[in-house]
mmCIF file of C-alpha atoms in Angstrom:
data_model
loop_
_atom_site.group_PDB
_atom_site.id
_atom_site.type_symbol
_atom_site.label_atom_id
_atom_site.label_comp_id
_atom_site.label_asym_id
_atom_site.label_seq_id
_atom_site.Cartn_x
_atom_site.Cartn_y
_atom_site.Cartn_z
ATOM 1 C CA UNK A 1 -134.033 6.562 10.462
ATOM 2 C CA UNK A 2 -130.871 7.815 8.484
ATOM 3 C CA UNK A 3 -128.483 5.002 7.853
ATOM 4 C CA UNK A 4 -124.695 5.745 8.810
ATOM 5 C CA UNK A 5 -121.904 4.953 6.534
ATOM 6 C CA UNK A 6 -119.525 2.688 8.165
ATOM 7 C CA UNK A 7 -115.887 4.400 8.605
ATOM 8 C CA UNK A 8 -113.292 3.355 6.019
ATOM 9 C CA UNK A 9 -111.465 2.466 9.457
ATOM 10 C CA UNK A 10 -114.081 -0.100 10.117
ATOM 11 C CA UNK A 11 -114.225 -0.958 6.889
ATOM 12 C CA UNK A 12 -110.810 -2.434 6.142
ATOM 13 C CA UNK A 13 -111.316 -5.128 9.834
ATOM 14 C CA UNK A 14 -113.961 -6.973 6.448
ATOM 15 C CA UNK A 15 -111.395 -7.638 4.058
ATOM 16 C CA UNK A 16 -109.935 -11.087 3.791
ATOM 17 C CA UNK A 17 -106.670 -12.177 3.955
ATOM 18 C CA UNK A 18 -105.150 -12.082 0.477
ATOM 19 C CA UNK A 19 -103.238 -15.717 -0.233
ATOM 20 C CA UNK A 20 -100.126 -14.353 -1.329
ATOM 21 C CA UNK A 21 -98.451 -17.782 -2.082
ATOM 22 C CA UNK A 22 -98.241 -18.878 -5.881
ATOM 23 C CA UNK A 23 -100.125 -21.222 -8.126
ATOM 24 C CA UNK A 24 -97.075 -23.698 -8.154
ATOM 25 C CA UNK A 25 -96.836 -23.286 -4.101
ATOM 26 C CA UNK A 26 -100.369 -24.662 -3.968
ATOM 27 C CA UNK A 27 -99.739 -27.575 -6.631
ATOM 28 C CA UNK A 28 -96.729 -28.413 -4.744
ATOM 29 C CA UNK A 29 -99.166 -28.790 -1.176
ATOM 30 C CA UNK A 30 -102.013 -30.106 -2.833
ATOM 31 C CA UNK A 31 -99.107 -32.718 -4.505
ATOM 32 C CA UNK A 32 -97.908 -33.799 -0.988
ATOM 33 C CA UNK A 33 -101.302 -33.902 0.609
ATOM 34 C CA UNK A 34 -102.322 -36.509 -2.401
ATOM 35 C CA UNK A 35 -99.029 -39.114 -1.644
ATOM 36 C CA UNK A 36 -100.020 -38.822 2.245
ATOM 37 C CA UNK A 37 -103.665 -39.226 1.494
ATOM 38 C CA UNK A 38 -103.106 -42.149 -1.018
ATOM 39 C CA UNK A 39 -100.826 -43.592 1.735
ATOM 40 C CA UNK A 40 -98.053 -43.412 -1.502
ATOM 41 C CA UNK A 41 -94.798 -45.719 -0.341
ATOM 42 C CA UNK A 42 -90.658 -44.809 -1.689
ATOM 43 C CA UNK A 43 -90.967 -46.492 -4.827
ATOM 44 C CA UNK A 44 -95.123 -46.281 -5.608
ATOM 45 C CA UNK A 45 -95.471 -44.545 -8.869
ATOM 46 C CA UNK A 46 -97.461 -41.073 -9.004
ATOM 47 C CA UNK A 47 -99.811 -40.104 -11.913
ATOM 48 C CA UNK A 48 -98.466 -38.561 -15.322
ATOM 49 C CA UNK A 49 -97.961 -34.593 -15.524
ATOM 50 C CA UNK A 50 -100.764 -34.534 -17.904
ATOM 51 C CA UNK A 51 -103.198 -36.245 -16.044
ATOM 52 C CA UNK A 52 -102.227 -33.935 -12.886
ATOM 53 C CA UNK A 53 -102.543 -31.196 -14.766
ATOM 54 C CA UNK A 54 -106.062 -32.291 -15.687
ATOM 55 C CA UNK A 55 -107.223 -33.502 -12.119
ATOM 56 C CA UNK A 56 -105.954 -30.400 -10.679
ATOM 57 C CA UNK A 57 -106.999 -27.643 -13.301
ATOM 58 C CA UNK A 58 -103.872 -26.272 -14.406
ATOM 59 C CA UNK A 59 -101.139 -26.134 -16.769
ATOM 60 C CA UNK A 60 -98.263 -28.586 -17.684
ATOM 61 C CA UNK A 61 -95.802 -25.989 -16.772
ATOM 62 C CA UNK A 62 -97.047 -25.212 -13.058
ATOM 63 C CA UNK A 63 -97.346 -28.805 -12.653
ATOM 64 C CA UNK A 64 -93.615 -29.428 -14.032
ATOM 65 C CA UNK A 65 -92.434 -26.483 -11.508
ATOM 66 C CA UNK A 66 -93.933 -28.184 -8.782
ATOM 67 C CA UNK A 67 -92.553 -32.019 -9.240
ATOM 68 C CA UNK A 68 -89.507 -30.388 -10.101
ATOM 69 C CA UNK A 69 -89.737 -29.132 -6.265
ATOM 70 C CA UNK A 70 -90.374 -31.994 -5.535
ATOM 71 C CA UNK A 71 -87.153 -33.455 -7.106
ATOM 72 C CA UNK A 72 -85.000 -30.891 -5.462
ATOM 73 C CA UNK A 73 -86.071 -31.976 -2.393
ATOM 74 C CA UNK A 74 -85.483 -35.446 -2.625
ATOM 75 C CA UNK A 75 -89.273 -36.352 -2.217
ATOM 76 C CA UNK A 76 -89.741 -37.758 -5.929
ATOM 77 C CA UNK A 77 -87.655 -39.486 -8.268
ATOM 78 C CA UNK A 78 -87.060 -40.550 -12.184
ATOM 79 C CA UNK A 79 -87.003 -44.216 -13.041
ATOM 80 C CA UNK A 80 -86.019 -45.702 -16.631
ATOM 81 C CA UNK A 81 -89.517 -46.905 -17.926
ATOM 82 C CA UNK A 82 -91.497 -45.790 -15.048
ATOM 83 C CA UNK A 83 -91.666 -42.297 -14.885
ATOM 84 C CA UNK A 84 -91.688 -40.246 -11.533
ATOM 85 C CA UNK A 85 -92.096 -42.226 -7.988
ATOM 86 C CA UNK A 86 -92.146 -41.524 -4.748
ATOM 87 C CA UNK A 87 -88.608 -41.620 -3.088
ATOM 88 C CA UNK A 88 -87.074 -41.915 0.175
ATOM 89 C CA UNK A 89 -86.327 -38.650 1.278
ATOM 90 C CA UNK A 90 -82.091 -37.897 1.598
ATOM 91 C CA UNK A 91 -82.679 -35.904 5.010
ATOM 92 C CA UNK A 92 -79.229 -34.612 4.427
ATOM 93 C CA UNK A 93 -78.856 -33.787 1.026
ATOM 94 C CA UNK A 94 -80.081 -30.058 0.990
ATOM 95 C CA UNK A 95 -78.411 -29.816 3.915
ATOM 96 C CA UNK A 96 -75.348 -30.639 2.628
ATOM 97 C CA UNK A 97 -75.694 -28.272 -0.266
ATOM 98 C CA UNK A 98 -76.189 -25.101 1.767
ATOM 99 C CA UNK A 99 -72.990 -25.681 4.506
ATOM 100 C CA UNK A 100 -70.107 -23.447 3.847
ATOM 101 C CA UNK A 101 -68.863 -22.185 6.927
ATOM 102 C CA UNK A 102 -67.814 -18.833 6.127
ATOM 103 C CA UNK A 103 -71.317 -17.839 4.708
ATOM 104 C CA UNK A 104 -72.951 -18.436 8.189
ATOM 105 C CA UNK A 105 -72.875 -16.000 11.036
ATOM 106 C CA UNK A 106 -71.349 -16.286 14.559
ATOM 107 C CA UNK A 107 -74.361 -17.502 16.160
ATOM 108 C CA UNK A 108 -75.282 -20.169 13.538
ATOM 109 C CA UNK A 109 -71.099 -21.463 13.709
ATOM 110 C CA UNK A 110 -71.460 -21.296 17.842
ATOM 111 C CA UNK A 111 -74.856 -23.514 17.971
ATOM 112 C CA UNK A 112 -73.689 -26.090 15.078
ATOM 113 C CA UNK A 113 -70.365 -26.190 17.334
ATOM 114 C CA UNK A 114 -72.816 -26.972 20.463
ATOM 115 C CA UNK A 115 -74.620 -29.403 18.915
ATOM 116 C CA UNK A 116 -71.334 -31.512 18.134
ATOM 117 C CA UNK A 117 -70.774 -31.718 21.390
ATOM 118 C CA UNK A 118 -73.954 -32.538 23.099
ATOM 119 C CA UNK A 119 -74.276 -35.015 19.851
ATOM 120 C CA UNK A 120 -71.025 -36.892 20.962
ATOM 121 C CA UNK A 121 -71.896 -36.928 24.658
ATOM 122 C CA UNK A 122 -75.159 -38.748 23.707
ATOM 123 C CA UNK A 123 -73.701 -41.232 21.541
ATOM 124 C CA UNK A 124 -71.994 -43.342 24.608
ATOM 125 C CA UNK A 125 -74.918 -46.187 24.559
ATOM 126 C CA UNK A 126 -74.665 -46.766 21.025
ATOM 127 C CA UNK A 127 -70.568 -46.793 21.290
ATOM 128 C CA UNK A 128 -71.086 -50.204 24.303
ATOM 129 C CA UNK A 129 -73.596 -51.543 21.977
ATOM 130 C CA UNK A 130 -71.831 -51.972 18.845
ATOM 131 C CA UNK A 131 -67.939 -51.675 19.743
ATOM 132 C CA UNK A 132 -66.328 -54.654 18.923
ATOM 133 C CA UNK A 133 -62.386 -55.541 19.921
ATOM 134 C CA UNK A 134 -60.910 -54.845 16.650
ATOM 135 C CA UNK A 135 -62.413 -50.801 16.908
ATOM 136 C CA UNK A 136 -60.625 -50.909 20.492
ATOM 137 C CA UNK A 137 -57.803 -52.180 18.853
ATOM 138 C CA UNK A 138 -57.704 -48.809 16.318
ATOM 139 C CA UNK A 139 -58.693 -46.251 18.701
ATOM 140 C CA UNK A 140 -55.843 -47.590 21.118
ATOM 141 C CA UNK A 141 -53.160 -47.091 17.700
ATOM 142 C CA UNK A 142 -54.702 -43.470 16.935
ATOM 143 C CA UNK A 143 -53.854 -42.439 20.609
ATOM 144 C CA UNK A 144 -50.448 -43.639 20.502
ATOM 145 C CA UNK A 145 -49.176 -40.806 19.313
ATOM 146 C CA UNK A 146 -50.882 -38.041 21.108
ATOM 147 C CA UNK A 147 -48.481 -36.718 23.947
ATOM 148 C CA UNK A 148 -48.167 -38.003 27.391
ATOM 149 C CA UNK A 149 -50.347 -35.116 29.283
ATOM 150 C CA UNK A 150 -52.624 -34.463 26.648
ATOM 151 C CA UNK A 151 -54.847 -33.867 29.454
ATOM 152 C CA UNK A 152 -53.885 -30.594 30.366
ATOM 153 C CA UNK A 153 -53.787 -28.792 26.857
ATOM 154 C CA UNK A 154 -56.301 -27.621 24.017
ATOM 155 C CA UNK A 155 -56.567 -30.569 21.338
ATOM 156 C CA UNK A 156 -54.494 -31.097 18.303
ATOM 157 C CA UNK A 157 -57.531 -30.365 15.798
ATOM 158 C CA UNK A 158 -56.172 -33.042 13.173
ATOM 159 C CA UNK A 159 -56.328 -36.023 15.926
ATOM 160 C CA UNK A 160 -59.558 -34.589 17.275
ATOM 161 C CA UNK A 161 -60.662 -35.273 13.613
ATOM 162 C CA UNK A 162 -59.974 -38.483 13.260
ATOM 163 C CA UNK A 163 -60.029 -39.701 16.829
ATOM 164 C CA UNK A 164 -63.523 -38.447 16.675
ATOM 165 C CA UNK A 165 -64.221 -39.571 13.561
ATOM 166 C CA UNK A 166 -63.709 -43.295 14.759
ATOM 167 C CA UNK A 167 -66.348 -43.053 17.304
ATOM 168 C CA UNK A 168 -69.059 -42.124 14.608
ATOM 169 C CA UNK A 169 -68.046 -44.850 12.339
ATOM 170 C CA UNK A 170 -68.478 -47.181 15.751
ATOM 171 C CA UNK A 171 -72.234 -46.084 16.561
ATOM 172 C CA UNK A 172 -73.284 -48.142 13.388
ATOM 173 C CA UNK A 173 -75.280 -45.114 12.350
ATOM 174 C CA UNK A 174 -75.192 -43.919 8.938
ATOM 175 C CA UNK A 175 -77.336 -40.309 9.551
ATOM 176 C CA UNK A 176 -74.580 -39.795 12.361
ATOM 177 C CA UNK A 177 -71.764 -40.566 10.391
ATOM 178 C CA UNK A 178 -72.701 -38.497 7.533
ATOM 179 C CA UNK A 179 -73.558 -35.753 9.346
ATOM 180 C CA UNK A 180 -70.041 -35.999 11.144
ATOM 181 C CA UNK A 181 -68.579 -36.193 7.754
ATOM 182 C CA UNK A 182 -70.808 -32.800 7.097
ATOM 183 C CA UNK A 183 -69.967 -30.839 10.053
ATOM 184 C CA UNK A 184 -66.164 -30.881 9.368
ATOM 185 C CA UNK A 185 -65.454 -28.396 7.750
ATOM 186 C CA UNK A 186 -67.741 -26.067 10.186
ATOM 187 C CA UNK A 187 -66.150 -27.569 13.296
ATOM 188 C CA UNK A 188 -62.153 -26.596 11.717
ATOM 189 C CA UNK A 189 -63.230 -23.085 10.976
ATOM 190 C CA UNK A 190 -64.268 -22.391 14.317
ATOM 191 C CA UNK A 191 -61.311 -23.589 15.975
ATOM 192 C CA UNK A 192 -59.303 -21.599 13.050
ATOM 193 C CA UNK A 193 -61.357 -18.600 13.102
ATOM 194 C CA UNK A 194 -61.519 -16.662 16.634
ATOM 195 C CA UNK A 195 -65.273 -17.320 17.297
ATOM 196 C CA UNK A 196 -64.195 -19.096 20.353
ATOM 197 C CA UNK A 197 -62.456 -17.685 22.837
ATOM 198 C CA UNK A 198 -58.899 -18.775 22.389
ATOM 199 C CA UNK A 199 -57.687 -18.577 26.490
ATOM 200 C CA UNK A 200 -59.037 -20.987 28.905
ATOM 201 C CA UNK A 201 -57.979 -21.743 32.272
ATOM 202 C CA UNK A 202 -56.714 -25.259 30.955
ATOM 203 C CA UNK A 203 -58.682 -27.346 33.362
ATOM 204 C CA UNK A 204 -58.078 -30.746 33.501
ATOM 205 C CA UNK A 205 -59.811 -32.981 31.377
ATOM 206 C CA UNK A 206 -60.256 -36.621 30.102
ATOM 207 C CA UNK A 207 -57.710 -37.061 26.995
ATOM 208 C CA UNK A 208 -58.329 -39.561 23.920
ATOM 209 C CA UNK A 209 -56.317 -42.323 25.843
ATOM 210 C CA UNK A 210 -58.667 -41.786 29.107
ATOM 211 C CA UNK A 211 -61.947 -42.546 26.464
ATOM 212 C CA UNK A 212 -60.270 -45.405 25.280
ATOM 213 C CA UNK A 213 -59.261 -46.475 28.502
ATOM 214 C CA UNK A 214 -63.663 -45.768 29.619
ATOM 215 C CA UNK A 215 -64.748 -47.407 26.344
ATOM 216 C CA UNK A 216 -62.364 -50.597 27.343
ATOM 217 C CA UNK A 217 -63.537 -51.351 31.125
ATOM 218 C CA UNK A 218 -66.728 -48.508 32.034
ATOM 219 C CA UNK A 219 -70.004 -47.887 31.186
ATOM 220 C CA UNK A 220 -72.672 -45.905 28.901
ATOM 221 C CA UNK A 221 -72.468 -43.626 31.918
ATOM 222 C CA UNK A 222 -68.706 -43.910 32.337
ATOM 223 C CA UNK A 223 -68.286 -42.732 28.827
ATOM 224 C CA UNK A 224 -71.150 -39.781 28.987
ATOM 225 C CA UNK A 225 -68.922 -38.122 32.146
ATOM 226 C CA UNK A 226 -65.779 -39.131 30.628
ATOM 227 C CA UNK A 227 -66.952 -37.308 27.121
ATOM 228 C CA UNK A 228 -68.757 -34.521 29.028
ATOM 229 C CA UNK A 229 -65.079 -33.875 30.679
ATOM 230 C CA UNK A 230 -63.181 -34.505 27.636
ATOM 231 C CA UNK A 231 -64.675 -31.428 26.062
ATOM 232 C CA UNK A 232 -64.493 -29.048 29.693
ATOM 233 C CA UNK A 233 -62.293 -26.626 27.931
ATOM 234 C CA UNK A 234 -64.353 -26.678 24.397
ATOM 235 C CA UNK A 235 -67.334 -25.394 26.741
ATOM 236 C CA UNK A 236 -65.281 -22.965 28.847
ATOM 237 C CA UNK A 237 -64.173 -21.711 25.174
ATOM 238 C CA UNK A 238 -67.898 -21.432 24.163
ATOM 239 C CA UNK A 239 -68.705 -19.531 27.386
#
C-alpha cells in the first residue's frame, strides 16, 4: 500500500508550543515557587546566589537578574550581615511609582475616580468603630467654614481634600490611608481636567456638616446613605 505524506497543513497542528519567556523569567518562578514550597516567612533568610546558581543550573548573572526582581518588587530584602531575606511585601509601593495622572487615559482616571467613591461609601463601619470624640471634635472645626448651603453646590476641592482626608485617618487603616494619600493627585486632576462632565442638575445632597452631624448621632447605615448622597452630583458628573 503506498504511504501518503501528511500535508504541511497537518503538519504544523504537531508542533509544540515554543516557551517564549526568558531564562531569568523562569529563575524568577522557580525562585517564588521555592519560598512558598519551603513555607519561607518575612524575615527567613534564602540561600546564597552561588548556591542558587548551582541548585538551579545556571549562571550568577541570571540568578542576580532574578533576585534583583525580586527586590523591585518588594518580595526580598538586604540585611547588614545576613544577606537577602524574605520581606513583607509593600502592596503599594510599585503602585505608587507608576501614578501620574496625566500619563493615564480617560477610562483609567474615570474608574480610579469610581473606586474613591464606592471606597468611601464602604468605609462607614470602620468610621463607628474607631471614631473617638476628639476626631468629632476636628471634623466639626473643618466644617466651620464651609458655607451655609453647601448642600446645593459642587464641592470646594481643597475642603473635599482634607475633610475627606480626616475620615481615612479615622478608619485606623494604614493601606486605606496611604492609598488616600496616593489617589490625590488623580482625584484633583479630574476635577481640574474636563473628564467629568462639568454641568449637573445640582441635586440636593448631604454636605460635610450633614456627615458630621450622621457620624455624631446615626448609624453604619446612616453614614453609607448619607455618603452615598453626599457624592449624588460626583455620580451624575460621572454619568
Amino acid at each position: 500500500m503506498q504511504n501518503v505524506n501528511p500535508s504541511p497543513s497537518t503538519l504544523i497542528t504537531t508542533l509544540d508550543i515554543v516557551d517564549t519567556s526568558s531564562l531569568v523569567d523562569k529563575v524568577e518562578v522557580t525562585l517564588i515557587k521555592f519560598f512558598l514550597d519551603n513555607n519561607l516567612k518575612p524575615g527567613d533568610s534564602i540561600p546564597k546566589e552561588i548556591n542558587l546558581g548551582e541548585a538551579l543550573g545556571v549562571s550568577r548573572t541570571v540568578i542576580r537578574e532574578a533576585l534583583l526582581r525580586l527586590r523591585m518588587t518588594g518580595l526580598i530584602e538586604s540585611k547588614k550581615k545576613r544577606g537577602a531575606v524574605l520581606a513583607n511585601p509593600d502592596l503599594l509601593s510599585l503602585l505608587q511609582k507608576t501614578l501620574y495622572p496625566t500619563m493615564m487615559d480617560d477610562n483609567t482616571l474615570r474608574d480610579m475616580f469610581e473606586m474613591r467613591l464606592v471606597m468611601e461609601i464602604g468605609m462607614a463601619d470602620l468610621i463607628f468603630l474607631r471614631v473617638t470624640p476628639d476626631d468629632i471634635k476636628e471634623l466639626t472645626e473643618i466644617v466651620k467654614v464651609e458655607p451655609a448651603k453647601t448642600d446645593t453646590y459642587l464641592f470646594d476641592i481643597d475642603q473635599e481634600i482634607k475633610f475627606h482626608e480626616k475620615l481615612y485617618e479615622i478608619t485606623g487603616n494604614n493601606t486605606l490611608k496611604r492609598f488616600q494619600q496616593m489617589l490625590l493627585p488623580v482625584f484633583k486632576y479630574v476635577h481640574e481636567s474636563g473628564i467629568l462632565a462639568k454641568k449637573v442638575k445640582g441635586k440636593r445632597h448631604v454636605s460635610h456638616k450633614g456627615i458630621v452631624d450622621v457620624i455624631k448621632n446615626g448609624t453604619p447605615e446612616d453614614l453609607r446613605n448619607a455618603m452615598r448622597r453626599h457624592f449624588e452630583n460626583h455620580f451624575q458628573r460621572l454619568f
